mmCIF file of C-alpha atoms and ligand atoms in Angstrom:
data_model
loop_
_atom_site.group_PDB
_atom_site.id
_atom_site.type_symbol
_atom_site.label_atom_id
_atom_site.label_comp_id
_atom_site.label_asym_id
_atom_site.label_seq_id
_atom_site.Cartn_x
_atom_site.Cartn_y
_atom_site.Cartn_z
ATOM 1 C CA MET A 191 -0.209 0.012 -0.395
ATOM 2 C CA HIS A 192 1.599 2.959 -1.251
ATOM 3 C CA HIS A 193 -0.115 5.676 1.051
ATOM 4 C CA PHE A 194 0.381 4.009 4.068
ATOM 5 C CA GLY A 195 3.414 6.937 5.190
ATOM 6 C CA ASN A 196 0.594 9.770 4.164
ATOM 7 C CA PRO A 197 -0.074 11.326 7.250
ATOM 8 C CA ARG A 198 -3.219 12.498 5.617
ATOM 9 C CA PHE A 199 -4.138 8.899 4.473
ATOM 10 C CA GLU A 200 -6.112 6.064 7.388
ATOM 11 C CA LEU A 201 -7.140 2.839 7.092
ATOM 12 C CA ILE A 202 -9.268 1.128 9.011
ATOM 13 C CA ARG A 203 -10.468 -2.583 8.449
ATOM 14 C CA HIS A 204 -13.923 -3.416 8.854
ATOM 15 C CA ASP A 205 -17.113 -5.296 7.015
ATOM 16 C CA VAL A 206 -19.666 -3.104 5.928
ATOM 17 C CA VAL A 207 -22.293 -5.565 6.942
ATOM 18 C CA GLU A 208 -21.908 -4.445 10.701
ATOM 19 C CA PRO A 209 -23.063 -0.873 11.185
ATOM 20 C CA LEU A 210 -20.684 1.960 11.004
ATOM 21 C CA LEU A 211 -19.950 5.010 12.814
ATOM 22 C CA LEU A 212 -17.182 7.988 11.184
ATOM 23 C CA GLU A 213 -17.321 11.861 10.426
ATOM 24 C CA VAL A 214 -16.770 11.722 6.752
ATOM 25 C CA ASP A 215 -17.781 14.244 3.611
ATOM 26 C CA GLN A 216 -18.033 11.562 0.553
ATOM 27 C CA ILE A 217 -18.482 8.226 0.507
ATOM 28 C CA TYR A 218 -17.220 6.339 -2.523
ATOM 29 C CA HIS A 219 -19.072 2.686 -1.781
ATOM 30 C CA LEU A 220 -17.137 0.445 -3.814
ATOM 31 C CA ALA A 221 -17.367 -2.157 -1.206
ATOM 32 C CA CYS A 222 -18.534 -5.818 -2.604
ATOM 33 C CA PRO A 223 -16.229 -8.355 -3.772
ATOM 34 C CA ALA A 224 -17.207 -9.081 -7.385
ATOM 35 C CA SER A 225 -19.935 -12.133 -6.483
ATOM 36 C CA PRO A 226 -21.862 -12.216 -2.977
ATOM 37 C CA THR A 227 -24.807 -9.854 -2.138
ATOM 38 C CA ASN A 228 -24.041 -6.233 -1.275
ATOM 39 C CA VAL A 229 -27.549 -5.029 -0.009
ATOM 40 C CA VAL A 230 -26.508 -4.338 4.112
ATOM 41 C CA GLY A 231 -23.282 -3.192 3.314
ATOM 42 C CA THR A 232 -24.834 -0.214 0.896
ATOM 43 C CA LEU A 233 -27.565 0.423 3.704
ATOM 44 C CA ASN A 234 -25.469 1.098 6.309
ATOM 45 C CA MET A 235 -23.080 3.128 3.929
ATOM 46 C CA LEU A 236 -26.169 4.683 2.918
ATOM 47 C CA GLY A 237 -27.643 5.460 6.877
ATOM 48 C CA LEU A 238 -24.046 6.792 7.221
ATOM 49 C CA ALA A 239 -24.275 9.557 4.987
ATOM 50 C CA LYS A 240 -27.748 9.647 5.987
ATOM 51 C CA ARG A 241 -26.646 10.890 9.460
ATOM 52 C CA VAL A 242 -23.143 13.280 8.543
ATOM 53 C CA GLY A 243 -24.895 14.443 5.690
ATOM 54 C CA ALA A 244 -22.337 12.892 3.359
ATOM 55 C CA ARG A 245 -22.214 12.367 -0.600
ATOM 56 C CA PHE A 246 -22.584 8.875 -1.401
ATOM 57 C CA LEU A 247 -21.376 7.345 -4.446
ATOM 58 C CA LEU A 248 -22.615 3.965 -5.233
ATOM 59 C CA THR A 249 -20.423 1.988 -7.610
ATOM 60 C CA SER A 250 -22.904 0.072 -9.115
ATOM 61 C CA THR A 251 -22.163 -2.490 -12.483
ATOM 62 C CA SER A 252 -23.063 -3.433 -15.785
ATOM 63 C CA GLU A 253 -24.468 -6.577 -14.533
ATOM 64 C CA VAL A 254 -27.499 -4.948 -14.088
ATOM 65 C CA TYR A 255 -28.010 -5.183 -17.516
ATOM 66 C CA GLY A 256 -27.968 -8.987 -17.442
ATOM 67 C CA ASP A 257 -27.604 -10.399 -20.842
ATOM 68 C CA PRO A 258 -28.838 -7.842 -22.629
ATOM 69 C CA LEU A 259 -30.973 -7.108 -25.301
ATOM 70 C CA GLN A 260 -30.368 -3.341 -26.061
ATOM 71 C CA HIS A 261 -26.612 -2.929 -28.120
ATOM 72 C CA PRO A 262 -25.000 -1.186 -26.611
ATOM 73 C CA GLN A 263 -26.529 -0.494 -23.413
ATOM 74 C CA VAL A 264 -27.994 2.634 -23.085
ATOM 75 C CA GLU A 265 -28.679 3.544 -19.159
ATOM 76 C CA THR A 266 -32.536 3.985 -19.442
ATOM 77 C CA TYR A 267 -32.465 0.177 -20.523
ATOM 78 C CA TRP A 268 -34.175 -2.047 -17.784
ATOM 79 C CA GLY A 269 -31.957 -4.676 -18.658
ATOM 80 C CA ASN A 270 -32.601 -8.676 -18.636
ATOM 81 C CA VAL A 271 -31.958 -10.028 -15.430
ATOM 82 C CA ASN A 272 -31.874 -13.823 -14.399
ATOM 83 C CA PRO A 273 -33.652 -13.485 -10.778
ATOM 84 C CA ILE A 274 -32.944 -16.871 -9.835
ATOM 85 C CA GLY A 275 -29.503 -17.612 -11.642
ATOM 86 C CA VAL A 276 -26.002 -18.452 -10.393
ATOM 87 C CA ARG A 277 -25.293 -15.146 -10.904
ATOM 88 C CA SER A 278 -28.164 -13.124 -9.864
ATOM 89 C CA CYS A 279 -27.340 -12.583 -6.351
ATOM 90 C CA TYR A 280 -24.257 -10.223 -7.623
ATOM 91 C CA ASP A 281 -27.123 -8.893 -10.286
ATOM 92 C CA GLU A 282 -30.070 -8.070 -8.320
ATOM 93 C CA GLY A 283 -27.907 -7.270 -5.352
ATOM 94 C CA LYS A 284 -26.617 -4.040 -7.261
ATOM 95 C CA ARG A 285 -29.602 -3.800 -8.754
ATOM 96 C CA THR A 286 -31.181 -3.547 -4.850
ATOM 97 C CA ALA A 287 -28.404 -1.340 -4.302
ATOM 98 C CA GLU A 288 -29.193 0.997 -6.909
ATOM 99 C CA THR A 289 -33.196 1.229 -5.675
ATOM 100 C CA LEU A 290 -31.843 1.729 -1.925
ATOM 101 C CA THR A 291 -29.896 4.828 -2.985
ATOM 102 C CA MET A 292 -32.618 6.016 -5.043
ATOM 103 C CA ASP A 293 -34.695 5.722 -2.223
ATOM 104 C CA TYR A 294 -32.459 7.542 0.348
ATOM 105 C CA HIS A 295 -31.953 10.141 -2.376
ATOM 106 C CA ARG A 296 -35.665 10.988 -2.712
ATOM 107 C CA GLY A 297 -37.119 9.951 1.241
ATOM 108 C CA ALA A 298 -34.207 11.201 2.845
ATOM 109 C CA GLY A 299 -32.799 14.013 0.831
ATOM 110 C CA VAL A 300 -29.225 12.151 0.487
ATOM 111 C CA GLU A 301 -27.023 13.307 -1.741
ATOM 112 C CA VAL A 302 -26.097 10.381 -4.023
ATOM 113 C CA ARG A 303 -24.520 9.755 -7.350
ATOM 114 C CA ILE A 304 -24.507 6.213 -9.382
ATOM 115 C CA ALA A 305 -21.959 4.849 -11.633
ATOM 116 C CA ARG A 306 -22.658 1.420 -13.600
ATOM 117 C CA ILE A 307 -18.945 0.248 -14.029
ATOM 118 C CA PHE A 308 -18.239 -2.051 -17.051
ATOM 119 C CA ASN A 309 -15.228 -4.375 -17.149
ATOM 120 C CA THR A 310 -11.947 -2.765 -15.537
ATOM 121 C CA TYR A 311 -8.762 -4.165 -15.599
ATOM 122 C CA GLY A 312 -5.306 -2.573 -14.720
ATOM 123 C CA PRO A 313 -1.733 -3.311 -12.074
ATOM 124 C CA ARG A 314 -2.373 -4.070 -8.853
ATOM 125 C CA MET A 315 -5.470 -6.608 -9.693
ATOM 126 C CA CYS A 316 -6.005 -9.597 -7.922
ATOM 127 C CA ILE A 317 -4.036 -12.413 -10.157
ATOM 128 C CA ASP A 318 -6.051 -15.159 -9.049
ATOM 129 C CA ASP A 319 -9.127 -13.795 -8.946
ATOM 130 C CA GLY A 320 -10.755 -15.436 -11.839
ATOM 131 C CA ARG A 321 -11.075 -12.571 -13.966
ATOM 132 C CA VAL A 322 -10.661 -12.932 -17.548
ATOM 133 C CA VAL A 323 -8.013 -10.014 -17.998
ATOM 134 C CA SER A 324 -6.230 -10.847 -15.485
ATOM 135 C CA ASN A 325 -6.206 -14.839 -16.119
ATOM 136 C CA PHE A 326 -5.064 -14.430 -19.457
ATOM 137 C CA VAL A 327 -2.567 -12.176 -18.141
ATOM 138 C CA ALA A 328 -1.007 -14.278 -15.553
ATOM 139 C CA GLN A 329 -1.289 -17.490 -17.252
ATOM 140 C CA ALA A 330 0.638 -16.049 -20.736
ATOM 141 C CA LEU A 331 3.295 -14.910 -18.680
ATOM 142 C CA ARG A 332 3.542 -18.047 -16.563
ATOM 143 C CA LYS A 333 3.455 -20.424 -20.045
ATOM 144 C CA GLU A 334 0.345 -21.871 -19.392
ATOM 145 C CA PRO A 335 -2.726 -21.603 -21.887
ATOM 146 C CA LEU A 336 -4.942 -19.087 -22.013
ATOM 147 C CA THR A 337 -8.591 -20.548 -21.213
ATOM 148 C CA VAL A 338 -11.149 -19.299 -23.333
ATOM 149 C CA TYR A 339 -14.673 -20.169 -21.990
ATOM 150 C CA GLY A 340 -17.311 -21.119 -23.751
ATOM 151 C CA ASP A 341 -16.644 -20.303 -28.120
ATOM 152 C CA GLY A 342 -15.164 -17.036 -27.186
ATOM 153 C CA LYS A 343 -17.121 -14.971 -29.346
ATOM 154 C CA GLN A 344 -19.034 -13.515 -26.282
ATOM 155 C CA THR A 345 -17.720 -10.121 -25.827
ATOM 156 C CA ARG A 346 -16.912 -7.534 -23.407
ATOM 157 C CA SER A 347 -15.788 -3.846 -23.391
ATOM 158 C CA PHE A 348 -12.410 -3.298 -21.240
ATOM 159 C CA GLN A 349 -11.607 -0.381 -19.785
ATOM 160 C CA TYR A 350 -8.533 0.856 -17.828
ATOM 161 C CA VAL A 351 -8.291 1.891 -14.140
ATOM 162 C CA SER A 352 -7.012 5.235 -14.338
ATOM 163 C CA ASP A 353 -9.914 6.057 -16.994
ATOM 164 C CA LEU A 354 -12.355 4.708 -14.333
ATOM 165 C CA VAL A 355 -10.709 6.600 -11.035
ATOM 166 C CA GLU A 356 -11.120 9.575 -13.121
ATOM 167 C CA GLY A 357 -15.138 9.200 -14.121
ATOM 168 C CA LEU A 358 -15.988 8.270 -10.488
ATOM 169 C CA MET A 359 -14.242 11.228 -9.419
ATOM 170 C CA ARG A 360 -15.360 13.855 -11.943
ATOM 171 C CA LEU A 361 -18.746 11.917 -11.049
ATOM 172 C CA MET A 362 -18.776 12.435 -7.341
ATOM 173 C CA GLU A 363 -17.580 16.185 -7.504
ATOM 174 C CA GLY A 364 -20.909 16.872 -10.713
ATOM 175 C CA GLU A 365 -23.950 17.595 -10.295
ATOM 176 C CA HIS A 366 -25.411 14.838 -11.791
ATOM 177 C CA VAL A 367 -27.187 12.090 -9.799
ATOM 178 C CA GLY A 368 -26.897 9.228 -12.747
ATOM 179 C CA PRO A 369 -26.993 6.209 -13.106
ATOM 180 C CA PHE A 370 -24.297 6.971 -15.652
ATOM 181 C CA ASN A 371 -22.240 3.826 -17.593
ATOM 182 C CA LEU A 372 -18.519 4.368 -17.051
ATOM 183 C CA GLY A 373 -16.657 1.981 -19.262
ATOM 184 C CA ASN A 374 -14.762 1.972 -22.240
ATOM 185 C CA PRO A 375 -16.925 1.527 -25.309
ATOM 186 C CA GLY A 376 -13.992 -0.626 -27.219
ATOM 187 C CA GLU A 377 -15.854 -4.151 -27.856
ATOM 188 C CA PHE A 378 -13.967 -7.601 -28.162
ATOM 189 C CA THR A 379 -14.509 -10.793 -28.098
ATOM 190 C CA MET A 380 -12.636 -13.254 -25.493
ATOM 191 C CA LEU A 381 -10.773 -14.808 -28.483
ATOM 192 C CA GLU A 382 -9.587 -11.117 -29.841
ATOM 193 C CA LEU A 383 -8.171 -10.175 -25.831
ATOM 194 C CA ALA A 384 -6.654 -13.587 -26.126
ATOM 195 C CA GLN A 385 -5.131 -12.280 -29.092
ATOM 196 C CA VAL A 386 -4.000 -8.960 -28.292
ATOM 197 C CA VAL A 387 -2.444 -10.725 -25.099
ATOM 198 C CA GLN A 388 -0.438 -13.096 -27.213
ATOM 199 C CA GLU A 389 0.893 -10.049 -29.038
ATOM 200 C CA THR A 390 1.435 -8.343 -25.767
ATOM 201 C CA ILE A 391 3.135 -11.470 -23.782
ATOM 202 C CA ASP A 392 3.575 -14.202 -25.792
ATOM 203 C CA PRO A 393 2.653 -14.917 -29.531
ATOM 204 C CA ASP A 394 3.330 -18.597 -28.826
ATOM 205 C CA ALA A 395 1.009 -18.923 -25.871
ATOM 206 C CA LYS A 396 -1.733 -21.379 -26.543
ATOM 207 C CA ILE A 397 -5.766 -21.166 -26.487
ATOM 208 C CA GLU A 398 -7.666 -23.880 -24.122
ATOM 209 C CA PHE A 399 -11.457 -23.578 -24.641
ATOM 210 C CA ARG A 400 -13.502 -24.549 -21.941
ATOM 211 C CA PRO A 401 -17.108 -25.120 -20.503
ATOM 212 C CA ASN A 402 -18.855 -21.134 -20.359
ATOM 213 C CA THR A 403 -20.328 -20.190 -16.783
ATOM 214 C CA GLU A 404 -24.194 -20.496 -16.646
ATOM 215 C CA ASP A 405 -25.728 -17.001 -17.469
ATOM 216 C CA ASP A 406 -23.057 -15.918 -19.294
ATOM 217 C CA PRO A 407 -23.614 -12.190 -20.852
ATOM 218 C CA HIS A 408 -23.339 -12.398 -24.795
ATOM 219 C CA LYS A 409 -22.416 -9.139 -25.231
ATOM 220 C CA ARG A 410 -21.616 -6.061 -23.234
ATOM 221 C CA LYS A 411 -20.577 -2.799 -23.963
ATOM 222 C CA PRO A 412 -21.339 1.077 -23.040
ATOM 223 C CA ASP A 413 -23.263 3.738 -24.443
ATOM 224 C CA ILE A 414 -21.166 6.490 -22.941
ATOM 225 C CA SER A 415 -23.109 9.790 -24.451
ATOM 226 C CA LYS A 416 -24.415 10.873 -21.501
ATOM 227 C CA ALA A 417 -21.187 10.878 -19.481
ATOM 228 C CA LYS A 418 -19.434 12.666 -22.364
ATOM 229 C CA GLU A 419 -22.055 15.040 -22.263
ATOM 230 C CA LEU A 420 -22.688 15.760 -18.837
ATOM 231 C CA LEU A 421 -19.627 14.815 -17.074
ATOM 232 C CA GLY A 422 -17.140 15.550 -19.964
ATOM 233 C CA TRP A 423 -15.771 12.543 -19.050
ATOM 234 C CA GLU A 424 -14.581 9.487 -21.788
ATOM 235 C CA PRO A 425 -12.077 7.054 -21.584
ATOM 236 C CA LYS A 426 -8.740 7.712 -22.747
ATOM 237 C CA ILE A 427 -6.392 4.657 -22.828
ATOM 238 C CA PRO A 428 -7.456 1.986 -25.231
ATOM 239 C CA LEU A 429 -6.828 -1.614 -24.417
ATOM 240 C CA ARG A 430 -3.600 -1.862 -26.461
ATOM 241 C CA LYS A 431 -1.762 1.019 -24.325
ATOM 242 C CA GLY A 432 -3.401 -0.137 -20.609
ATOM 243 C CA LEU A 433 -2.501 -4.070 -20.838
ATOM 244 C CA PRO A 434 1.484 -3.582 -21.016
ATOM 245 C CA ARG A 435 1.319 -1.265 -17.995
ATOM 246 C CA MET A 436 -0.479 -4.228 -16.324
ATOM 247 C CA VAL A 437 1.385 -6.171 -17.401
ATOM 248 C CA LYS A 438 4.601 -5.476 -15.925
ATOM 249 C CA ASP A 439 3.351 -5.067 -12.840
ATOM 250 C CA PHE A 440 1.978 -8.350 -12.791
ATOM 251 C CA ARG A 441 5.594 -9.475 -14.002
ATOM 252 C CA GLN A 442 6.750 -8.260 -11.112
ATOM 253 C CA ARG A 443 4.361 -9.633 -9.220
ATOM 254 C CA ILE A 444 4.301 -13.046 -10.233
ATOM 255 C CA PHE A 445 8.344 -13.169 -10.697
ATOM 256 C CA GLY A 446 9.688 -11.498 -7.934
ATOM 257 C CA ASP A 447 11.449 -7.593 -8.691
ATOM 258 C CA HIS A 448 15.083 -9.252 -8.539
ATOM 259 C CA ASN A 449 13.653 -11.361 -11.363
ATOM 260 C CA GLU A 450 12.896 -8.588 -13.458
ATOM 261 C CA ASP A 451 15.237 -8.289 -16.534
ATOM 262 C CA ILE A 452 15.285 -11.877 -16.924
ATOM 263 C CA ALA A 453 11.165 -12.090 -16.693
ATOM 264 C CA SER A 454 10.887 -8.764 -19.079
ATOM 265 C CA SER A 455 13.141 -10.644 -21.329
ATOM 266 C CA ALA A 456 11.197 -13.626 -21.558
HETATM 267 N N1 UDP B 1317 -25.816 2.671 10.174
HETATM 268 C C1 UDP B 1317 -24.673 3.116 10.251
HETATM 269 N N2 UDP B 1317 -23.726 3.694 10.378
HETATM 270 C C2 UDP B 1317 -24.693 5.146 10.908
HETATM 271 C C3 UDP B 1317 -25.681 5.467 10.270
HETATM 272 C C4 UDP B 1317 -26.614 4.741 10.338
HETATM 273 O O1 UDP B 1317 -24.202 2.013 9.359
HETATM 274 O O2 UDP B 1317 -24.117 6.510 11.084
HETATM 275 C C5 UDP B 1317 -26.552 1.708 9.666
HETATM 276 C C6 UDP B 1317 -27.673 1.624 10.784
HETATM 277 O O3 UDP B 1317 -27.256 1.044 12.138
HETATM 278 C C7 UDP B 1317 -28.887 1.059 10.046
HETATM 279 C C8 UDP B 1317 -28.688 1.587 8.787
HETATM 280 O O4 UDP B 1317 -27.329 2.113 8.501
HETATM 281 O O5 UDP B 1317 -28.953 -0.430 10.063
HETATM 282 C C9 UDP B 1317 -29.505 2.441 8.010
HETATM 283 O O6 UDP B 1317 -29.854 3.122 8.707
HETATM 284 P P1 UDP B 1317 -31.117 4.382 8.852
HETATM 285 O O7 UDP B 1317 -30.635 5.338 9.713
HETATM 286 O O8 UDP B 1317 -31.435 4.908 7.406
HETATM 287 O O9 UDP B 1317 -31.960 3.365 8.821
HETATM 288 P P2 UDP B 1317 -32.485 2.978 10.569
HETATM 289 O O10 UDP B 1317 -32.016 2.701 11.500
HETATM 290 O O11 UDP B 1317 -33.292 3.844 11.211
HETATM 291 O O12 UDP B 1317 -33.686 1.568 10.328
HETATM 292 N N1 UDP B 1318 -13.471 -15.613 -19.398
HETATM 293 C C1 UDP B 1318 -13.073 -16.583 -19.919
HETATM 294 N N2 UDP B 1318 -11.843 -17.200 -19.124
HETATM 295 C C2 UDP B 1318 -11.678 -17.060 -18.353
HETATM 296 C C3 UDP B 1318 -12.332 -15.883 -17.444
HETATM 297 C C4 UDP B 1318 -13.195 -15.841 -17.978
HETATM 298 O O1 UDP B 1318 -13.352 -16.712 -21.577
HETATM 299 O O2 UDP B 1318 -10.225 -17.418 -18.019
HETATM 300 C C5 UDP B 1318 -15.519 -15.129 -20.056
HETATM 301 C C6 UDP B 1318 -16.168 -15.351 -18.957
HETATM 302 O O3 UDP B 1318 -16.950 -16.182 -19.923
HETATM 303 C C7 UDP B 1318 -16.980 -13.993 -20.056
HETATM 304 C C8 UDP B 1318 -15.946 -13.078 -19.818
HETATM 305 O O4 UDP B 1318 -14.420 -13.404 -19.956
HETATM 306 O O5 UDP B 1318 -17.664 -14.337 -20.924
HETATM 307 C C9 UDP B 1318 -16.139 -11.869 -19.156
HETATM 308 O O6 UDP B 1318 -15.626 -12.531 -17.476
HETATM 309 P P1 UDP B 1318 -15.137 -11.880 -16.268
HETATM 310 O O7 UDP B 1318 -15.311 -12.833 -15.404
HETATM 311 O O8 UDP B 1318 -13.713 -11.034 -16.139
HETATM 312 O O9 UDP B 1318 -16.083 -10.514 -16.241
HETATM 313 P P2 UDP B 1318 -17.819 -10.527 -16.473
HETATM 314 O O10 UDP B 1318 -18.366 -12.113 -16.625
HETATM 315 O O11 UDP B 1318 -17.978 -10.126 -14.925
HETATM 316 O O12 UDP B 1318 -17.783 -9.398 -16.849
#
């Protein structure tokens, strides 16, 4: 953690599912590992925002659109979500979080902001949590085959992390509640992503097909007109520029700093 030495930085280890008493001006509510439900944590953070008069920013997700029947996805689209599927604890949890956020806004006058974040990647990402970009990068570096799920023709649109951070801050500081899609409209099939990873790390990396997970969205691409117009925001870093930055960080963490020269010449 590169902020630990900063006297203006304080880290509190806390589970948001338990109530939390703090004095704050702004709440970036990012808390939720990618999967489990997140309704109670959001309720507590909204309760906190209401008590201290803080502005509350919810990081929702493109998953609220489910397996979308509209392409690209605009904020006015209500989505296509299976309420009893394996992904629904996440999808419906975030949809409920949006509902709570709007109810606290309308009912209690809490100042709120809602971002719908699309697939994001970058340095310091967890190496083994199973997301596709981190999987492919770690696999290529370790000389393992890239695991493509299904036929690899499903699409995602990948946003570099610094673009997202810029968007979240503009949203927090701006005047608009949202929801706003925050994502990069550059759309890739998983096979195309595998190809970009091959070009970036190892042209000889093999591809291995695996069965896909249930209810996997077939297509995903944000329409970001609203964020462009009202937040003056759009992503600046395309996949082919962002990926090498992530690879550099993954190399260092997978092989260790002392092996960096060997690793980067590999
Ligand atoms: N809450 C919290 N910190 C606060 C204020 C509230 O964690 O500073 C929690 C509180 O424990 C409750 C939730 O937020 O579970 C919702 O609070 P609210 O005051 O809106 O609802 P109430 O407690 O009246 O049901
Ligand atoms: N995926 C893949 N290989 C992997 C991990 C994921 O082909 O090793 C696919 C997955 O089936 C999905 C896409 O990549 O179609 C994005 O998956 P991820 O879990 O990164 O994000 P999400 O499903 O939340 O968009």
